[in-house]
Amino acid sequence: MRRIGLFDPTRERLPVSEPVKTVILGATGSIGTQTIELALAMPERLRITGLSTNTRIESLRDLVLQLKAGDYTETPQLAVVDAQAHARAQAMPELAPHLLPPGKDGLPALAGQVDADVVVNGLVGAAGLEPTLAAAKAGRRIALANKESLVIGGDLVAEALAQGKAEIIPVDSEHSALAQCLSGRDYAEVDKLILTASGGPFRGWQAADLASVSREQVLKHPTWEMGHKITVDSATLMNKGLEIIEAHMLFGVSYEDIDVLVHPGSIVHSLVLYVDGSLMAQLGFPDMKLPILYAIAREAHWPLGGQRLDLAKLGQLVFEAPQVDDFPCLRLAREAGLAGGTAPIVLNGANEIAVAALLADKIQYIQIARIIEEALAGIPQARVDTLEDALDVDRRARTAAEAIVDDMTP
Ligand SMILES: NC(=O)c1ccc[n+]([C@@H]2O[C@H](COP(=O)([O-])OP(=O)(O)OC[C@H]3O[C@@H](n4cnc5c(N)ncnc54)[C@H](OP(=O)(O)O)[C@@H]3O)[C@@H](O)[C@H]2O)c1
C-alpha cells in the first residue's frame, strides 16, 4: 500500500460554493494574470479578494483597474512586498487604501487572513513557502503553482496541513494531470507516475553543443509562455527535476516510481501506469488556465473557452527518453530529492541564484549545473526539522552559490 502524500486523490470531493473567493499571490506574474483573466471571464463563479506583487506596482494598478471595469465595486486587499515599491504604491490613489503592510509579512496576511475560499500561490521561488504555510495553517484550499514550496518545505507543509482542514490542489499542469488520472483510484493499484517534459529549447542537443547558447535561446520555450525563471528551468530540465520532488511530496510515491518521458508537443500532460499495465493520461492543448481553473473549482471541470485539441488534425504524438547525461540538472534534482534534508533546499537556492545570474548575463547556461553541484558539495547534508532550519539552509545555499558565481565571473 502506498503512502498518501499531501494531495489525496481518494478523498471525498465536496462541491465549492460560488462565487469562489480567491486570493492570488504573485498576481502580476504569468500564473497570476491568467487567473485574473479567468475571474474577468466568469465573474459569477470567481471573485478576487486579494492580490500581491513584489515590485510591479504599475501592473498591479492595471489589474485593479481591469477588475473595476469588470464590475468590481470593492478593490481587493493588496500586498506589495518590495519596500520601495510599497512606498511608491502609497502614492497611488487606486492602491493606497487597500495596501497591507510592506515586506514579507503582507503575503502570509493575504494568504491566511483575507476573506478567501482559495489561495492561488503563483509566486516564484522559495518566497512561496511561508505564504503556503500561512494558508495551510489558516485552513485554506491552496491552488499551488509554486512548486518550490514543496521542494524546500514539503514536510513542513505536510505538518501544517495535518493541523486542520486545509488542502492543496496542484496547478502545475503535470501534477494536475496526475491528480486527474488518480482521481478516485485506489493507490494500491498504482505502479508508476510518468511526468512528461517538453524537453525545452535544447531537446536533442548534446552537452558539447550547449557551451555557447545565448540567453535569448534559453528563453525561447517551444510550447509554453511562462515567467523567466521557470523558462530557464525548462531549458536545463531543472523544472522537471523540481517536479519529480513535487510529485513525490504531493502523491507520496517513491522516487524510483516517478519516471520522466520527453514529449515535445506538450499535449499529454502526464500519465499514471497501473499495476495491470493500463496507462491513464490526461491530454489537452497547452494552456495553464485549465489546471488553474480545475484547482480553483476543487477538481471539477467547469466550462472553459479556448482552443480544443483536434487529435485527427494532430495525427501523432511523439515520445522520447530524457537525455539525462546532457542535462545534469535532472539527475541533480533526483539525487537531492532522494537525499532529503538540506539537499533539496540547497539545490533550489543555488538554482535560483544561478538562474538570476544567467538572466543578468553573468554566467553561461552550462555553468548553472556546475554552480548547483558545487553548492551541494559545499554544504554538509543534515536534517531539517523547522522553518527556521529551512530558511537558514536556503540563506547558506544562496551565499555559497553567489560566491561560486563571483569566482566564475571574469
Ligand atoms: N507560468 C507558468 O505557465 C507555470 C506553469 C507551471 C508552474 N508554474 C509555477 O508557478 C510559479 C510562478 O511562475 P510564473 O511563471 O507565473 O512566475 P512569474 O511570471 O515570474 O511571476 C511571479 C510572481 O511572483 C512575484 N514575486 C517574485 N519574487 C517575489 C518575492 N521574492 N516575493 C514576493 N513576490 C515575488 C512576482 O512579482 P513581480 O511581478 O513584482 O516580479 C510575480 O507576481 C513558479 O513556481 C512556477 O514554477 C508556472
Short mmCIF file of C-alpha atoms in Angstrom, two decimals, residues 48-398:
data_model
loop_
_atom_site.label_atom_id
_atom_site.label_comp_id
_atom_site.label_asym_id
_atom_site.label_seq_id
_atom_site.Cartn_x
_atom_site.Cartn_y
_atom_site.Cartn_z
CA ILE A 48 -10.86 38.16 -6.39
CA THR A 49 -10.38 39.28 -2.77
CA GLY A 50 -6.61 39.72 -2.62
CA LEU A 51 -3.64 40.32 -4.92
CA SER A 52 0.11 40.57 -4.45
CA THR A 53 3.15 41.73 -6.35
CA ASN A 54 6.80 42.07 -5.49
CA THR A 55 7.82 45.17 -7.46
CA ARG A 56 5.50 45.64 -10.46
CA ILE A 57 3.03 48.09 -8.95
CA GLU A 58 2.09 49.62 -12.32
CA SER A 59 0.96 46.17 -13.46
CA LEU A 60 -0.87 45.74 -10.15
CA ARG A 61 -2.68 49.05 -10.72
CA ASP A 62 -3.63 47.89 -14.25
CA LEU A 63 -5.08 44.69 -12.79
CA VAL A 64 -7.04 46.65 -10.17
CA LEU A 65 -8.41 48.93 -12.91
CA GLN A 66 -9.36 45.93 -15.06
CA LEU A 67 -11.30 44.45 -12.15
CA LYS A 68 -13.04 47.81 -11.56
CA ALA A 69 -14.01 47.96 -15.25
CA GLY A 70 -15.30 44.40 -14.87
CA ASP A 71 -17.89 45.40 -12.21
CA TYR A 72 -15.78 45.14 -9.04
CA THR A 73 -17.15 47.65 -6.56
CA GLU A 74 -14.65 46.68 -3.87
CA THR A 75 -10.93 46.66 -4.59
CA PRO A 76 -9.19 43.50 -3.34
CA GLN A 77 -6.67 43.74 -0.49
CA LEU A 78 -3.18 44.27 -1.83
CA ALA A 79 0.27 43.12 -0.70
CA VAL A 80 3.34 44.79 -2.19
CA VAL A 81 6.43 43.03 -0.86
CA ASP A 82 9.31 45.22 -2.02
CA ALA A 83 9.68 48.17 0.40
CA GLN A 84 10.44 50.80 -2.28
CA ALA A 85 7.58 49.61 -4.47
CA HIS A 86 5.29 49.68 -1.42
CA ALA A 87 6.29 53.30 -0.70
CA ARG A 88 5.53 54.24 -4.32
CA ALA A 89 2.20 52.37 -4.18
CA GLN A 90 1.18 54.53 -1.21
CA ALA A 91 1.19 57.48 -3.58
CA MET A 92 -1.22 55.74 -5.99
CA PRO A 93 -4.85 56.51 -5.08
CA GLU A 94 -6.11 53.27 -6.70
CA LEU A 95 -3.81 51.16 -4.49
CA ALA A 96 -3.07 53.10 -1.27
CA PRO A 97 -6.32 52.49 0.71
CA HIS A 98 -6.12 48.74 0.13
CA LEU A 99 -2.47 48.09 0.96
CA LEU A 100 -1.40 45.56 3.60
CA PRO A 101 1.87 46.20 5.49
CA PRO A 102 5.05 46.12 3.36
CA GLY A 103 7.70 43.42 3.41
CA LYS A 104 7.29 39.67 3.69
CA ASP A 105 4.51 39.96 6.33
CA GLY A 106 1.96 41.07 3.74
CA LEU A 107 1.98 37.71 1.96
CA PRO A 108 1.12 35.49 4.96
CA ALA A 109 -1.57 38.05 5.89
CA LEU A 110 -3.01 37.83 2.39
CA ALA A 111 -2.72 34.03 2.38
CA GLY A 112 -4.18 33.45 5.85
CA GLN A 113 -6.32 36.40 6.94
CA VAL A 114 -8.09 37.93 3.95
CA ASP A 115 -11.56 36.51 3.26
CA ALA A 116 -10.98 33.68 0.76
CA ASP A 117 -12.06 30.18 -0.22
CA VAL A 118 -8.93 29.51 -2.20
CA VAL A 119 -5.40 30.90 -2.31
CA VAL A 120 -3.70 30.63 -5.70
CA ASN A 121 0.03 30.56 -4.99
CA GLY A 122 1.61 31.87 -8.21
CA LEU A 123 4.76 33.16 -6.51
CA VAL A 124 8.07 32.13 -7.97
CA GLY A 125 10.84 30.59 -5.90
CA ALA A 126 11.44 30.00 -2.20
CA ALA A 127 9.44 33.14 -1.35
CA GLY A 128 6.36 30.97 -1.80
CA LEU A 129 6.97 28.73 1.21
CA GLU A 130 5.90 30.97 4.11
CA PRO A 131 2.65 32.05 2.41
CA THR A 132 1.89 28.38 1.61
CA LEU A 133 2.39 27.57 5.30
CA ALA A 134 0.23 30.53 6.36
CA ALA A 135 -2.58 29.44 4.03
CA ALA A 136 -2.31 25.83 5.26
CA LYS A 137 -2.41 26.88 8.92
CA ALA A 138 -5.45 29.05 8.21
CA GLY A 139 -7.28 26.02 6.76
CA ARG A 140 -7.40 27.38 3.22
CA ARG A 141 -7.69 25.50 -0.04
CA ILE A 142 -4.42 26.14 -1.84
CA ALA A 143 -4.19 26.04 -5.62
CA LEU A 144 -0.44 25.53 -5.71
CA ALA A 145 1.63 26.58 -8.71
CA ASN A 146 4.67 27.43 -6.54
CA LYS A 147 6.42 24.04 -6.70
CA GLU A 148 9.41 25.46 -4.79
CA SER A 149 7.26 25.45 -1.59
CA LEU A 150 7.17 21.68 -1.69
CA VAL A 151 10.77 21.25 -2.82
CA ILE A 152 12.20 23.18 0.12
CA GLY A 153 9.48 22.64 2.72
CA GLY A 154 7.29 19.68 1.76
CA ASP A 155 7.45 18.13 5.23
CA LEU A 156 6.66 21.47 6.90
CA VAL A 157 3.68 21.91 4.60
CA ALA A 158 2.55 18.36 5.48
CA GLU A 159 2.69 19.24 9.19
CA ALA A 160 0.68 22.43 8.61
CA LEU A 161 -1.94 20.55 6.57
CA ALA A 162 -2.25 17.92 9.30
CA GLN A 163 -3.32 20.65 11.75
CA GLY A 164 -6.67 21.32 10.12
CA LYS A 165 -8.93 21.36 7.10
CA ALA A 166 -6.60 22.95 4.54
CA GLU A 167 -5.97 21.15 1.27
CA ILE A 168 -3.56 21.50 -1.63
CA ILE A 169 -4.59 21.03 -5.22
CA PRO A 170 -1.75 21.15 -7.75
CA VAL A 171 -1.74 23.74 -10.54
CA ASP A 172 1.40 22.56 -12.33
CA SER A 173 -0.03 21.01 -15.49
CA GLU A 174 1.80 17.70 -14.98
CA HIS A 175 0.62 17.30 -11.40
CA SER A 176 -2.89 18.39 -12.30
CA ALA A 177 -2.82 15.67 -14.97
CA LEU A 178 -1.67 13.11 -12.40
CA ALA A 179 -4.39 14.24 -9.99
CA GLN A 180 -6.96 13.74 -12.75
CA CYS A 181 -5.58 10.30 -13.66
CA LEU A 182 -5.53 9.25 -9.98
CA SER A 183 -8.92 10.67 -9.10
CA GLY A 184 -10.96 8.19 -7.07
CA ARG A 185 -8.49 5.34 -7.68
CA ASP A 186 -7.04 3.02 -5.09
CA TYR A 187 -3.37 3.84 -4.54
CA ALA A 188 -2.54 0.14 -4.21
CA GLU A 189 -3.24 -0.14 -7.96
CA VAL A 190 -0.63 2.45 -8.93
CA ASP A 191 2.68 1.23 -10.35
CA LYS A 192 4.37 4.42 -11.61
CA LEU A 193 3.81 8.12 -12.19
CA ILE A 194 5.15 9.36 -15.53
CA LEU A 195 5.85 13.07 -15.83
CA THR A 196 6.02 14.36 -19.37
CA ALA A 197 8.56 17.04 -20.34
CA SER A 198 8.67 19.12 -23.50
CA GLY A 199 12.47 18.77 -23.49
CA GLY A 200 12.82 22.56 -23.69
CA PRO A 201 14.52 24.54 -26.47
CA PHE A 202 17.63 22.29 -26.48
CA ARG A 203 15.96 18.92 -26.88
CA GLY A 204 18.23 16.70 -28.96
CA TRP A 205 21.31 18.87 -28.36
CA GLN A 206 24.47 17.24 -26.98
CA ALA A 207 26.22 18.63 -23.87
CA ALA A 208 29.14 19.83 -26.04
CA ASP A 209 26.81 21.97 -28.21
CA LEU A 210 25.32 23.67 -25.17
CA ALA A 211 28.51 25.50 -24.19
CA SER A 212 27.76 28.63 -26.17
CA VAL A 213 23.96 29.02 -26.16
CA SER A 214 22.67 32.57 -25.67
CA ARG A 215 20.27 33.91 -23.05
CA GLU A 216 17.72 34.51 -25.86
CA GLN A 217 17.90 30.86 -26.95
CA VAL A 218 17.42 29.74 -23.33
CA LEU A 219 14.30 31.93 -23.02
CA LYS A 220 12.65 30.57 -26.20
CA HIS A 221 10.41 27.80 -24.86
CA PRO A 222 8.94 25.70 -27.67
CA THR A 223 5.43 25.20 -26.25
CA TRP A 224 4.69 27.27 -23.11
CA GLU A 225 4.80 31.01 -22.38
CA MET A 226 5.82 31.43 -18.76
CA GLY A 227 7.82 33.59 -16.35
CA HIS A 228 11.59 33.79 -16.92
CA LYS A 229 12.64 31.57 -14.02
CA ILE A 230 10.56 28.53 -15.00
CA THR A 231 11.52 29.08 -18.65
CA VAL A 232 15.22 28.83 -17.77
CA ASP A 233 14.45 25.81 -15.56
CA SER A 234 12.71 24.18 -18.53
CA ALA A 235 15.80 24.69 -20.69
CA THR A 236 18.06 23.00 -18.11
CA LEU A 237 15.42 20.35 -17.24
CA MET A 238 15.69 21.55 -13.62
CA ASN A 239 11.98 22.26 -13.88
CA LYS A 240 11.33 18.55 -14.43
CA GLY A 241 13.72 17.76 -11.58
CA LEU A 242 11.80 20.06 -9.24
CA GLU A 243 8.59 18.45 -10.48
CA ILE A 244 9.88 14.97 -9.55
CA ILE A 245 10.31 16.21 -5.97
CA GLU A 246 6.93 17.95 -6.11
CA ALA A 247 5.27 14.72 -7.33
CA HIS A 248 6.94 12.73 -4.55
CA MET A 249 5.65 15.20 -1.95
CA LEU A 250 2.14 15.50 -3.40
CA PHE A 251 1.41 11.89 -4.17
CA GLY A 252 3.68 10.07 -1.69
CA VAL A 253 5.11 7.85 -4.45
CA SER A 254 8.76 6.78 -4.04
CA TYR A 255 11.38 8.38 -6.31
CA GLU A 256 12.13 5.17 -8.19
CA ASP A 257 8.47 5.01 -9.22
CA ILE A 258 8.45 8.50 -10.77
CA ASP A 259 9.65 8.49 -14.39
CA VAL A 260 10.21 11.29 -16.88
CA LEU A 261 9.17 10.97 -20.52
CA VAL A 262 10.02 13.59 -23.12
CA HIS A 263 7.01 14.60 -25.19
CA PRO A 264 7.84 17.63 -27.35
CA GLY A 265 4.25 18.59 -28.17
CA SER A 266 3.13 19.16 -24.55
CA ILE A 267 -0.24 17.57 -25.33
CA VAL A 268 -0.08 14.63 -22.93
CA HIS A 269 0.43 16.37 -19.60
CA SER A 270 1.41 13.24 -17.62
CA LEU A 271 0.44 9.61 -17.14
CA VAL A 272 -0.19 7.02 -14.45
CA LEU A 273 0.84 3.41 -15.01
CA TYR A 274 -1.36 0.97 -13.11
CA VAL A 275 -0.21 -2.45 -11.88
CA ASP A 276 -2.08 -4.29 -14.66
CA GLY A 277 -0.22 -2.34 -17.35
CA SER A 278 -3.03 0.12 -18.00
CA LEU A 279 -1.81 3.66 -18.73
CA MET A 280 -4.03 6.64 -17.92
CA ALA A 281 -3.15 10.00 -19.43
CA GLN A 282 -4.61 13.50 -19.42
CA LEU A 283 -4.43 15.36 -22.72
CA GLY A 284 -5.18 18.92 -23.66
CA PHE A 285 -4.00 21.95 -25.54
CA PRO A 286 -1.11 23.52 -23.56
CA ASP A 287 -3.00 26.22 -21.63
CA MET A 288 -2.40 26.86 -17.92
CA LYS A 289 -5.92 28.22 -17.49
CA LEU A 290 -7.20 24.65 -17.49
CA PRO A 291 -5.20 23.39 -14.47
CA ILE A 292 -5.65 26.75 -12.67
CA LEU A 293 -9.43 26.54 -13.01
CA TYR A 294 -9.51 22.82 -12.18
CA ALA A 295 -7.74 23.59 -8.88
CA ILE A 296 -9.96 26.60 -8.08
CA ALA A 297 -13.08 24.54 -8.86
CA ARG A 298 -11.80 21.85 -6.46
CA GLU A 299 -11.25 19.33 -9.21
CA ALA A 300 -14.41 19.95 -11.16
CA HIS A 301 -14.39 20.53 -14.92
CA TRP A 302 -16.04 23.92 -15.36
CA PRO A 303 -16.80 25.15 -18.88
CA LEU A 304 -13.78 26.96 -20.32
CA GLY A 305 -13.36 28.51 -23.74
CA GLY A 306 -10.11 28.37 -25.66
CA GLN A 307 -8.57 26.06 -28.18
CA ARG A 308 -9.75 22.45 -28.33
CA LEU A 309 -7.42 19.63 -29.15
CA ASP A 310 -8.14 18.10 -32.56
CA LEU A 311 -6.37 14.74 -32.40
CA ALA A 312 -7.25 13.84 -36.00
CA LYS A 313 -5.58 17.04 -37.16
CA LEU A 314 -2.61 16.48 -34.86
CA GLY A 315 -2.14 12.98 -36.29
CA GLN A 316 0.59 11.77 -33.98
CA LEU A 317 2.10 12.09 -30.53
CA VAL A 318 5.87 11.78 -30.15
CA PHE A 319 7.72 10.48 -27.08
CA GLU A 320 11.43 10.04 -26.27
CA ALA A 321 13.62 9.07 -23.33
CA PRO A 322 15.15 12.06 -21.48
CA GLN A 323 18.84 12.90 -22.18
CA VAL A 324 19.98 12.50 -18.60
CA ASP A 325 23.72 12.87 -19.40
CA ASP A 326 23.31 16.06 -21.46
CA PHE A 327 21.05 17.77 -18.91
CA PRO A 328 22.66 17.14 -15.48
CA CYS A 329 20.10 19.22 -13.53
CA LEU A 330 17.59 16.40 -13.89
CA ARG A 331 19.98 13.98 -12.16
CA LEU A 332 21.00 16.54 -9.52
CA ALA A 333 17.37 17.16 -8.57
CA ARG A 334 16.50 13.47 -8.36
CA GLU A 335 19.57 12.82 -6.18
CA ALA A 336 18.76 15.80 -3.94
CA GLY A 337 15.17 14.61 -3.54
CA LEU A 338 16.35 11.12 -2.59
CA ALA A 339 18.88 12.52 -0.10
CA GLY A 340 16.24 14.77 1.51
CA GLY A 341 17.14 17.06 4.45
CA THR A 342 19.24 20.02 3.34
CA ALA A 343 19.87 18.77 -0.22
CA PRO A 344 16.66 19.89 -1.99
CA ILE A 345 16.87 23.28 -0.25
CA VAL A 346 20.48 23.77 -1.38
CA LEU A 347 19.56 22.58 -4.89
CA ASN A 348 16.72 25.08 -5.09
CA GLY A 349 18.54 28.06 -3.55
CA ALA A 350 21.66 27.55 -5.70
CA ASN A 351 19.47 27.14 -8.77
CA GLU A 352 17.63 30.40 -8.07
CA ILE A 353 20.96 32.25 -7.77
CA ALA A 354 22.33 30.60 -10.92
CA VAL A 355 19.19 31.41 -12.93
CA ALA A 356 19.30 35.04 -11.78
CA ALA A 357 22.99 35.19 -12.77
CA LEU A 358 22.18 33.82 -16.23
CA LEU A 359 19.35 36.33 -16.67
CA ALA A 360 21.80 39.10 -15.65
CA ASP A 361 24.25 37.84 -18.31
CA LYS A 362 26.86 36.99 -15.67
CA ILE A 363 27.21 33.27 -16.45
CA GLN A 364 26.68 30.82 -19.30
CA TYR A 365 23.88 28.27 -19.48
CA ILE A 366 26.19 25.29 -18.83
CA GLN A 367 27.51 26.88 -15.64
CA ILE A 368 24.09 26.57 -13.95
CA ALA A 369 24.51 22.85 -13.21
CA ARG A 370 28.12 23.39 -12.05
CA ILE A 371 27.05 26.08 -9.57
CA ILE A 372 24.38 23.81 -8.12
CA GLU A 373 26.72 20.81 -7.93
CA GLU A 374 29.42 22.86 -6.16
CA ALA A 375 26.92 24.35 -3.72
CA LEU A 376 25.58 20.86 -2.92
CA ALA A 377 29.12 19.58 -2.34
CA GLY A 378 29.98 22.53 -0.07
CA ILE A 379 27.05 22.33 2.36
CA PRO A 380 27.02 19.28 4.63
CA GLN A 381 23.93 17.12 4.49
CA ALA A 382 21.75 17.41 7.62
CA ARG A 383 18.18 17.03 8.85
CA VAL A 384 15.76 19.94 8.52
CA ASP A 385 13.05 20.00 11.17
CA THR A 386 11.79 23.56 11.39
CA LEU A 387 11.01 26.53 9.15
CA GLU A 388 13.98 28.36 10.71
CA ASP A 389 16.27 25.45 9.73
CA ALA A 390 14.93 25.53 6.17
CA LEU A 391 15.32 29.30 5.83
CA ASP A 392 18.84 29.10 7.27
CA VAL A 393 19.88 26.42 4.76
CA ASP A 394 18.29 28.46 1.96
CA ARG A 395 20.36 31.50 3.02
CA ARG A 396 23.56 29.48 3.21
CA ALA A 397 22.93 27.92 -0.21
CA ARG A 398 22.39 31.36 -1.76
#
